[in-house]
PDB file of C-alpha atoms in Angstrom:
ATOM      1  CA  UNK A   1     -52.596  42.034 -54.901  1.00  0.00           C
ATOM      2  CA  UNK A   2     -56.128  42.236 -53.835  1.00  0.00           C
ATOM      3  CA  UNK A   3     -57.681  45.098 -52.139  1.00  0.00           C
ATOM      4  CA  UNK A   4     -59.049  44.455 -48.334  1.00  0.00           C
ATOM      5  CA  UNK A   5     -62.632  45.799 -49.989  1.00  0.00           C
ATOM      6  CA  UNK A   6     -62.697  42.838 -52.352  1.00  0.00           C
ATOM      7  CA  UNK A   7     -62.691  40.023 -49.431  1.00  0.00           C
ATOM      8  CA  UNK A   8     -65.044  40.246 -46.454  1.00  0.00           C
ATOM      9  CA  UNK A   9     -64.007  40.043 -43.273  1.00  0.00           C
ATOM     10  CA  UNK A  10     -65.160  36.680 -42.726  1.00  0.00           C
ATOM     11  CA  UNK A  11     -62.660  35.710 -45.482  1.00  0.00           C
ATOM     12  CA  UNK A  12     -59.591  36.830 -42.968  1.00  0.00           C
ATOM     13  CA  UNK A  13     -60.513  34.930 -40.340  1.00  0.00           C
ATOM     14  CA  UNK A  14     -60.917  31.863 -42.183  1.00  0.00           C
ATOM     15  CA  UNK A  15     -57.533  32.575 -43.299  1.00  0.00           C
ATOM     16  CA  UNK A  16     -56.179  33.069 -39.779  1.00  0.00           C
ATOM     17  CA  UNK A  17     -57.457  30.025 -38.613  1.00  0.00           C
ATOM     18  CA  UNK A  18     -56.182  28.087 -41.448  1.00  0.00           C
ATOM     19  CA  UNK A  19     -53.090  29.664 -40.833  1.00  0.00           C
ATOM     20  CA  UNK A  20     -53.307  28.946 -36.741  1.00  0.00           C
ATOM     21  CA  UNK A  21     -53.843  25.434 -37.895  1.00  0.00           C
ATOM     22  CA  UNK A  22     -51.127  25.280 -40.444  1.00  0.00           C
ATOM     23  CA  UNK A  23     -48.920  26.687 -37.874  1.00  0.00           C
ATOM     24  CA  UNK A  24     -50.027  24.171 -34.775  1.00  0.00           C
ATOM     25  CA  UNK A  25     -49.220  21.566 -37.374  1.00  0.00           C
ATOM     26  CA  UNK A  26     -46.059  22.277 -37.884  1.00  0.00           C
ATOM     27  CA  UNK A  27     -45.394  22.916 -34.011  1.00  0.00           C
ATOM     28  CA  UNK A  28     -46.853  19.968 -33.397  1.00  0.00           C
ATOM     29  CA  UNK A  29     -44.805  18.145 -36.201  1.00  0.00           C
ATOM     30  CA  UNK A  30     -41.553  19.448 -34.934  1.00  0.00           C
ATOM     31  CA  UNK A  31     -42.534  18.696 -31.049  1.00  0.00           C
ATOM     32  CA  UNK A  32     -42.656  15.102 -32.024  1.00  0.00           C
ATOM     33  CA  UNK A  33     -39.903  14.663 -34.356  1.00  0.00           C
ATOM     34  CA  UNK A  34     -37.616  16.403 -31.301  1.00  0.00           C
ATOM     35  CA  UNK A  35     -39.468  13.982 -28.871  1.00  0.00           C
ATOM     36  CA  UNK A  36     -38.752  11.250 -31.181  1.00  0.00           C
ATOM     37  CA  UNK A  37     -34.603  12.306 -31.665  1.00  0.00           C
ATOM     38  CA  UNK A  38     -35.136  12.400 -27.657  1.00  0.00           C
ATOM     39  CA  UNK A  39     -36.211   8.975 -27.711  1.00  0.00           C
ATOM     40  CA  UNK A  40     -33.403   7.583 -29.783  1.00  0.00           C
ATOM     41  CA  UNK A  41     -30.892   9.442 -27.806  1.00  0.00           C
ATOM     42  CA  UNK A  42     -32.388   8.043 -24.620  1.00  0.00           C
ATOM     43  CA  UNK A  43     -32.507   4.700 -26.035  1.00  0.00           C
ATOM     44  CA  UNK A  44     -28.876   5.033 -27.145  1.00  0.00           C
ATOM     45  CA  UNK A  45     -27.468   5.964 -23.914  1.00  0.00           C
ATOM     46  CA  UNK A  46     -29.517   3.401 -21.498  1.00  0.00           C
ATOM     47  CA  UNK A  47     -27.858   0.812 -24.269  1.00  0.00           C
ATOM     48  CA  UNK A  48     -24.135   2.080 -23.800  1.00  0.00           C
ATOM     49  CA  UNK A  49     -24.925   2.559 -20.043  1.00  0.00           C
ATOM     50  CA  UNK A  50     -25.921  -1.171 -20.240  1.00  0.00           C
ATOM     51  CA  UNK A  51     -23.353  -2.169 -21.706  1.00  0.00           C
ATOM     52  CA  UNK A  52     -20.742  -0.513 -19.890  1.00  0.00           C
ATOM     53  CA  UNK A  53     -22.553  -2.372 -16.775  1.00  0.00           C
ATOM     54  CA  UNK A  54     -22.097  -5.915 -18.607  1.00  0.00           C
ATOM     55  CA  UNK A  55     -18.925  -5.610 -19.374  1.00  0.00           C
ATOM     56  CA  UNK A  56     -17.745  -4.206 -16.104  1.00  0.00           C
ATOM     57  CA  UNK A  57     -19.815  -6.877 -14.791  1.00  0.00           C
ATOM     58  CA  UNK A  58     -17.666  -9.275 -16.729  1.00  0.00           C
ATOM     59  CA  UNK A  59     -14.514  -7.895 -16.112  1.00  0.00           C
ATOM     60  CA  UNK A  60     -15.871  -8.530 -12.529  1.00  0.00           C
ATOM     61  CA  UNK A  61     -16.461 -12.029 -13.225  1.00  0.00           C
ATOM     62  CA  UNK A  62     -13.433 -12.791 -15.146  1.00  0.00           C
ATOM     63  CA  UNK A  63     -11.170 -11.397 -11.997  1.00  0.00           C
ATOM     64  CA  UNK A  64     -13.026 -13.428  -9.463  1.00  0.00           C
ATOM     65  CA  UNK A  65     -13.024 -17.157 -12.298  1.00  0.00           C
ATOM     66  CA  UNK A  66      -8.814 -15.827 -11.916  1.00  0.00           C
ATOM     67  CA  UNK A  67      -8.572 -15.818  -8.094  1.00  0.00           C
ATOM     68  CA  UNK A  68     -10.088 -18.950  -7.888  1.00  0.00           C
ATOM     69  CA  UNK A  69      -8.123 -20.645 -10.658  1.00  0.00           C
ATOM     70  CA  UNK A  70      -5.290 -19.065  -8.850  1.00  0.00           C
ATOM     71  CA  UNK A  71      -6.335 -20.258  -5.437  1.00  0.00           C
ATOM     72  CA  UNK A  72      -7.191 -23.523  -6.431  1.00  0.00           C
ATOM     73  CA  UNK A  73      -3.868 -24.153  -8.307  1.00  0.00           C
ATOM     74  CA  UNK A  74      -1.472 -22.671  -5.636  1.00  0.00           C
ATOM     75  CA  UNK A  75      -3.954 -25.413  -3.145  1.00  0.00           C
ATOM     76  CA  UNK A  76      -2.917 -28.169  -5.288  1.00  0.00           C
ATOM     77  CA  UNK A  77       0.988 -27.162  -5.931  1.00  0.00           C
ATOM     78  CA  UNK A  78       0.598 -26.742  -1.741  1.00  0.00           C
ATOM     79  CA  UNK A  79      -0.929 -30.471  -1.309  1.00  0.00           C
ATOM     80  CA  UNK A  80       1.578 -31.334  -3.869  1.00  0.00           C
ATOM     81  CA  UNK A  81       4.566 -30.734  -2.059  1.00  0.00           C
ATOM     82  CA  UNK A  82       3.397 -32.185   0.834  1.00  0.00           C
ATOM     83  CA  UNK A  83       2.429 -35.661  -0.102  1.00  0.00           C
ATOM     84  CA  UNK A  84       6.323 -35.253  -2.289  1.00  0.00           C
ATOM     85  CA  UNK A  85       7.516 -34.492   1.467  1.00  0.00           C
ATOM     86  CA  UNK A  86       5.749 -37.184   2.988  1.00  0.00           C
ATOM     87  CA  UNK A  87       6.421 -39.514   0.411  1.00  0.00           C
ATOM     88  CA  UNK A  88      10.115 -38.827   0.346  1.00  0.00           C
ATOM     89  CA  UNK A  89       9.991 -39.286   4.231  1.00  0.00           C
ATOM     90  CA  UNK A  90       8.563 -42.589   4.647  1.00  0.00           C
ATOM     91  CA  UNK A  91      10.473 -43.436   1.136  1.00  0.00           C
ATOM     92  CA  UNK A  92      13.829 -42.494   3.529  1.00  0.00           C
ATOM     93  CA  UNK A  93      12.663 -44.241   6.498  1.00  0.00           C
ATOM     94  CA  UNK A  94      11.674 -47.464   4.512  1.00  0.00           C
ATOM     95  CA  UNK A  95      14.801 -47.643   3.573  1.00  0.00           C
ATOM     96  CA  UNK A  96      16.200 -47.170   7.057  1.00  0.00           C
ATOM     97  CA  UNK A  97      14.511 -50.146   7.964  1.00  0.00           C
ATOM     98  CA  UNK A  98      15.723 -51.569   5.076  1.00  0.00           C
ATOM     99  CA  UNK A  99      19.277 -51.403   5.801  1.00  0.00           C
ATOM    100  CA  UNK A 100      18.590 -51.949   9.462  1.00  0.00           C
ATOM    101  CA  UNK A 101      17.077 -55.531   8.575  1.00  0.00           C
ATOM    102  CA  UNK A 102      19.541 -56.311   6.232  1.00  0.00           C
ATOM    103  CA  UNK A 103      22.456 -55.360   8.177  1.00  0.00           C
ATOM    104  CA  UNK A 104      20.727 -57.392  11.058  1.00  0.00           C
ATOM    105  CA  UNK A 105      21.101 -60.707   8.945  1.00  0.00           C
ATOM    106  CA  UNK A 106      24.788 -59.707   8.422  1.00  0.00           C
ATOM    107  CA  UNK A 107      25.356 -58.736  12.115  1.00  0.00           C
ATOM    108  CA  UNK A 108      23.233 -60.692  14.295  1.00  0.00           C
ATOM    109  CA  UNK A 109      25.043 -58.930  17.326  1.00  0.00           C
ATOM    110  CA  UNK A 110      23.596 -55.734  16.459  1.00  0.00           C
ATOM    111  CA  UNK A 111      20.085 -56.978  16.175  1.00  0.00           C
ATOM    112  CA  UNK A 112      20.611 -57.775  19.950  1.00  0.00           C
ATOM    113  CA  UNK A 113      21.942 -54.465  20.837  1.00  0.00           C
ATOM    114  CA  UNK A 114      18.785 -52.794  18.611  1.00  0.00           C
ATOM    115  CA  UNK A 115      16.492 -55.178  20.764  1.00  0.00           C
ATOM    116  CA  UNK A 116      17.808 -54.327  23.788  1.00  0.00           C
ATOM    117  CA  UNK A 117      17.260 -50.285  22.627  1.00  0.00           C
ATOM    118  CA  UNK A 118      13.702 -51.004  22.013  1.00  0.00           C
ATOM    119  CA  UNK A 119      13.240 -52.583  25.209  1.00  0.00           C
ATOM    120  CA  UNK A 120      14.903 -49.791  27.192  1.00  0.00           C
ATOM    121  CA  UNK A 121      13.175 -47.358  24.877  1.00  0.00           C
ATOM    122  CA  UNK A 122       9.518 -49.163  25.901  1.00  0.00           C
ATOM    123  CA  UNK A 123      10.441 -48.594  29.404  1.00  0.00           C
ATOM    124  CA  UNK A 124      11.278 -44.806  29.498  1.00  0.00           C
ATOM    125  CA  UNK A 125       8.022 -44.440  27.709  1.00  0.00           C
ATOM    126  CA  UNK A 126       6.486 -46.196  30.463  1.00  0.00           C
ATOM    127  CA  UNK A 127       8.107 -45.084  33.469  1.00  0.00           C
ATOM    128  CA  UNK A 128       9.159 -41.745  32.276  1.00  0.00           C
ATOM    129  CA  UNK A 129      12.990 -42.187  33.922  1.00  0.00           C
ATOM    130  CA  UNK A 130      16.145 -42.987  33.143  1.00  0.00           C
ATOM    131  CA  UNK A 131      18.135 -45.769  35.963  1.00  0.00           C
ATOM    132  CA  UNK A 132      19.501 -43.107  37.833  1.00  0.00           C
ATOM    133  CA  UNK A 133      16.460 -41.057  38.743  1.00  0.00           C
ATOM    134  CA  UNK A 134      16.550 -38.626  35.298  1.00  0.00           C
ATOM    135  CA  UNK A 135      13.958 -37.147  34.283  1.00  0.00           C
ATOM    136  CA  UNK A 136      13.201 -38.492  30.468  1.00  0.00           C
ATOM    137  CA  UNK A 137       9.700 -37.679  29.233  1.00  0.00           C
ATOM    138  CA  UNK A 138       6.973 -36.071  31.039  1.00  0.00           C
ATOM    139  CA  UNK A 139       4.212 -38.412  33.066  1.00  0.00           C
ATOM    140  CA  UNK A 140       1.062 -37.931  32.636  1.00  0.00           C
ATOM    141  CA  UNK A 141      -0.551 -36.234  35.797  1.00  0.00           C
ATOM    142  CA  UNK A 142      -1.715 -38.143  38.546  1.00  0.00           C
ATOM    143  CA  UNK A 143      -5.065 -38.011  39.135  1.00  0.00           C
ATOM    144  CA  UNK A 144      -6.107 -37.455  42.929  1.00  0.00           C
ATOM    145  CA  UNK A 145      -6.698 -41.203  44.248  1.00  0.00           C
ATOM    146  CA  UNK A 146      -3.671 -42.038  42.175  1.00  0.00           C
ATOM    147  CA  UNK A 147      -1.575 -39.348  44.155  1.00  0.00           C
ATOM    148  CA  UNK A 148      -2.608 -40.071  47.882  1.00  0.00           C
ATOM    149  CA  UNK A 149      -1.788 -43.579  47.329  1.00  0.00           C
TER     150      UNK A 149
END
């Protein structure tokens, strides 16, 4: 080792601020490589926190795309059924009439008798009573010149 006499003092504080600078440096250094690992870790977790939103956002989507498919198919079973329904109905009554005609040509007498029904059927619907003063089927209300008169 060197004695203190040998160097002069000027000699120190060049050393000092070489060694202030050295030091900074490597503060300095660190500082950003810890800002940098901050960065990445940042980065990392805004991506996962993205990408939890996305996929919750699709699990959102995919639930609503079901309720509709849902909807829409339990709309179409409903409709469905119906037009079966009414289909079977005026399949039935078709075939009412059917028989009704056909049984006509076979029984003319009874073709009177349903002719006569009609007739007396027209005439309730009209009137709104029975021969004998019942009460059948509701009028509709009399309107005030209608009901002095």
């Amino acid at each position: 080792m060197y004695s203190d006499s040998r160097f002069p003092v000027s000699y120190f504080q060049y050393a000092i601020i070489i060694q202030k600078w050295w030091r900074g440096t490597l503060v300095r250094r660190s500082l950003q490589q810890a800002i940098r690992c901050a960065l990445v870790i940042q980065k990392w977790w805004r991506s996962a926190f993205r990408q939890a939103q996305e996929k919750k956002r699709a699990m959102a989507l995919v639930i609503y795309i079901w309720s509709e498919k849902t909807t829409v198919l339990l709309q179409s079973m409903l409709r469905m059924w119906l037009m079966k329904t009414r289909y079977k109905r005026y399949q039935h009554a078709a075939q009412v009439i059917q028989n009704n005609w056909r049984e006509s040509w076979h029984h003319p007498e009874k073709y009177c008798t349903i002719l006569a029904l009609l007739k007396a059927a027209k005439w309730l619907e009209n009137t709104g009573k029975a021969p004998g003063g019942r009460q059948w089927c509701v009028k509709a209300p009399q309107t005030s010149a209608s009901a002095r008169s």
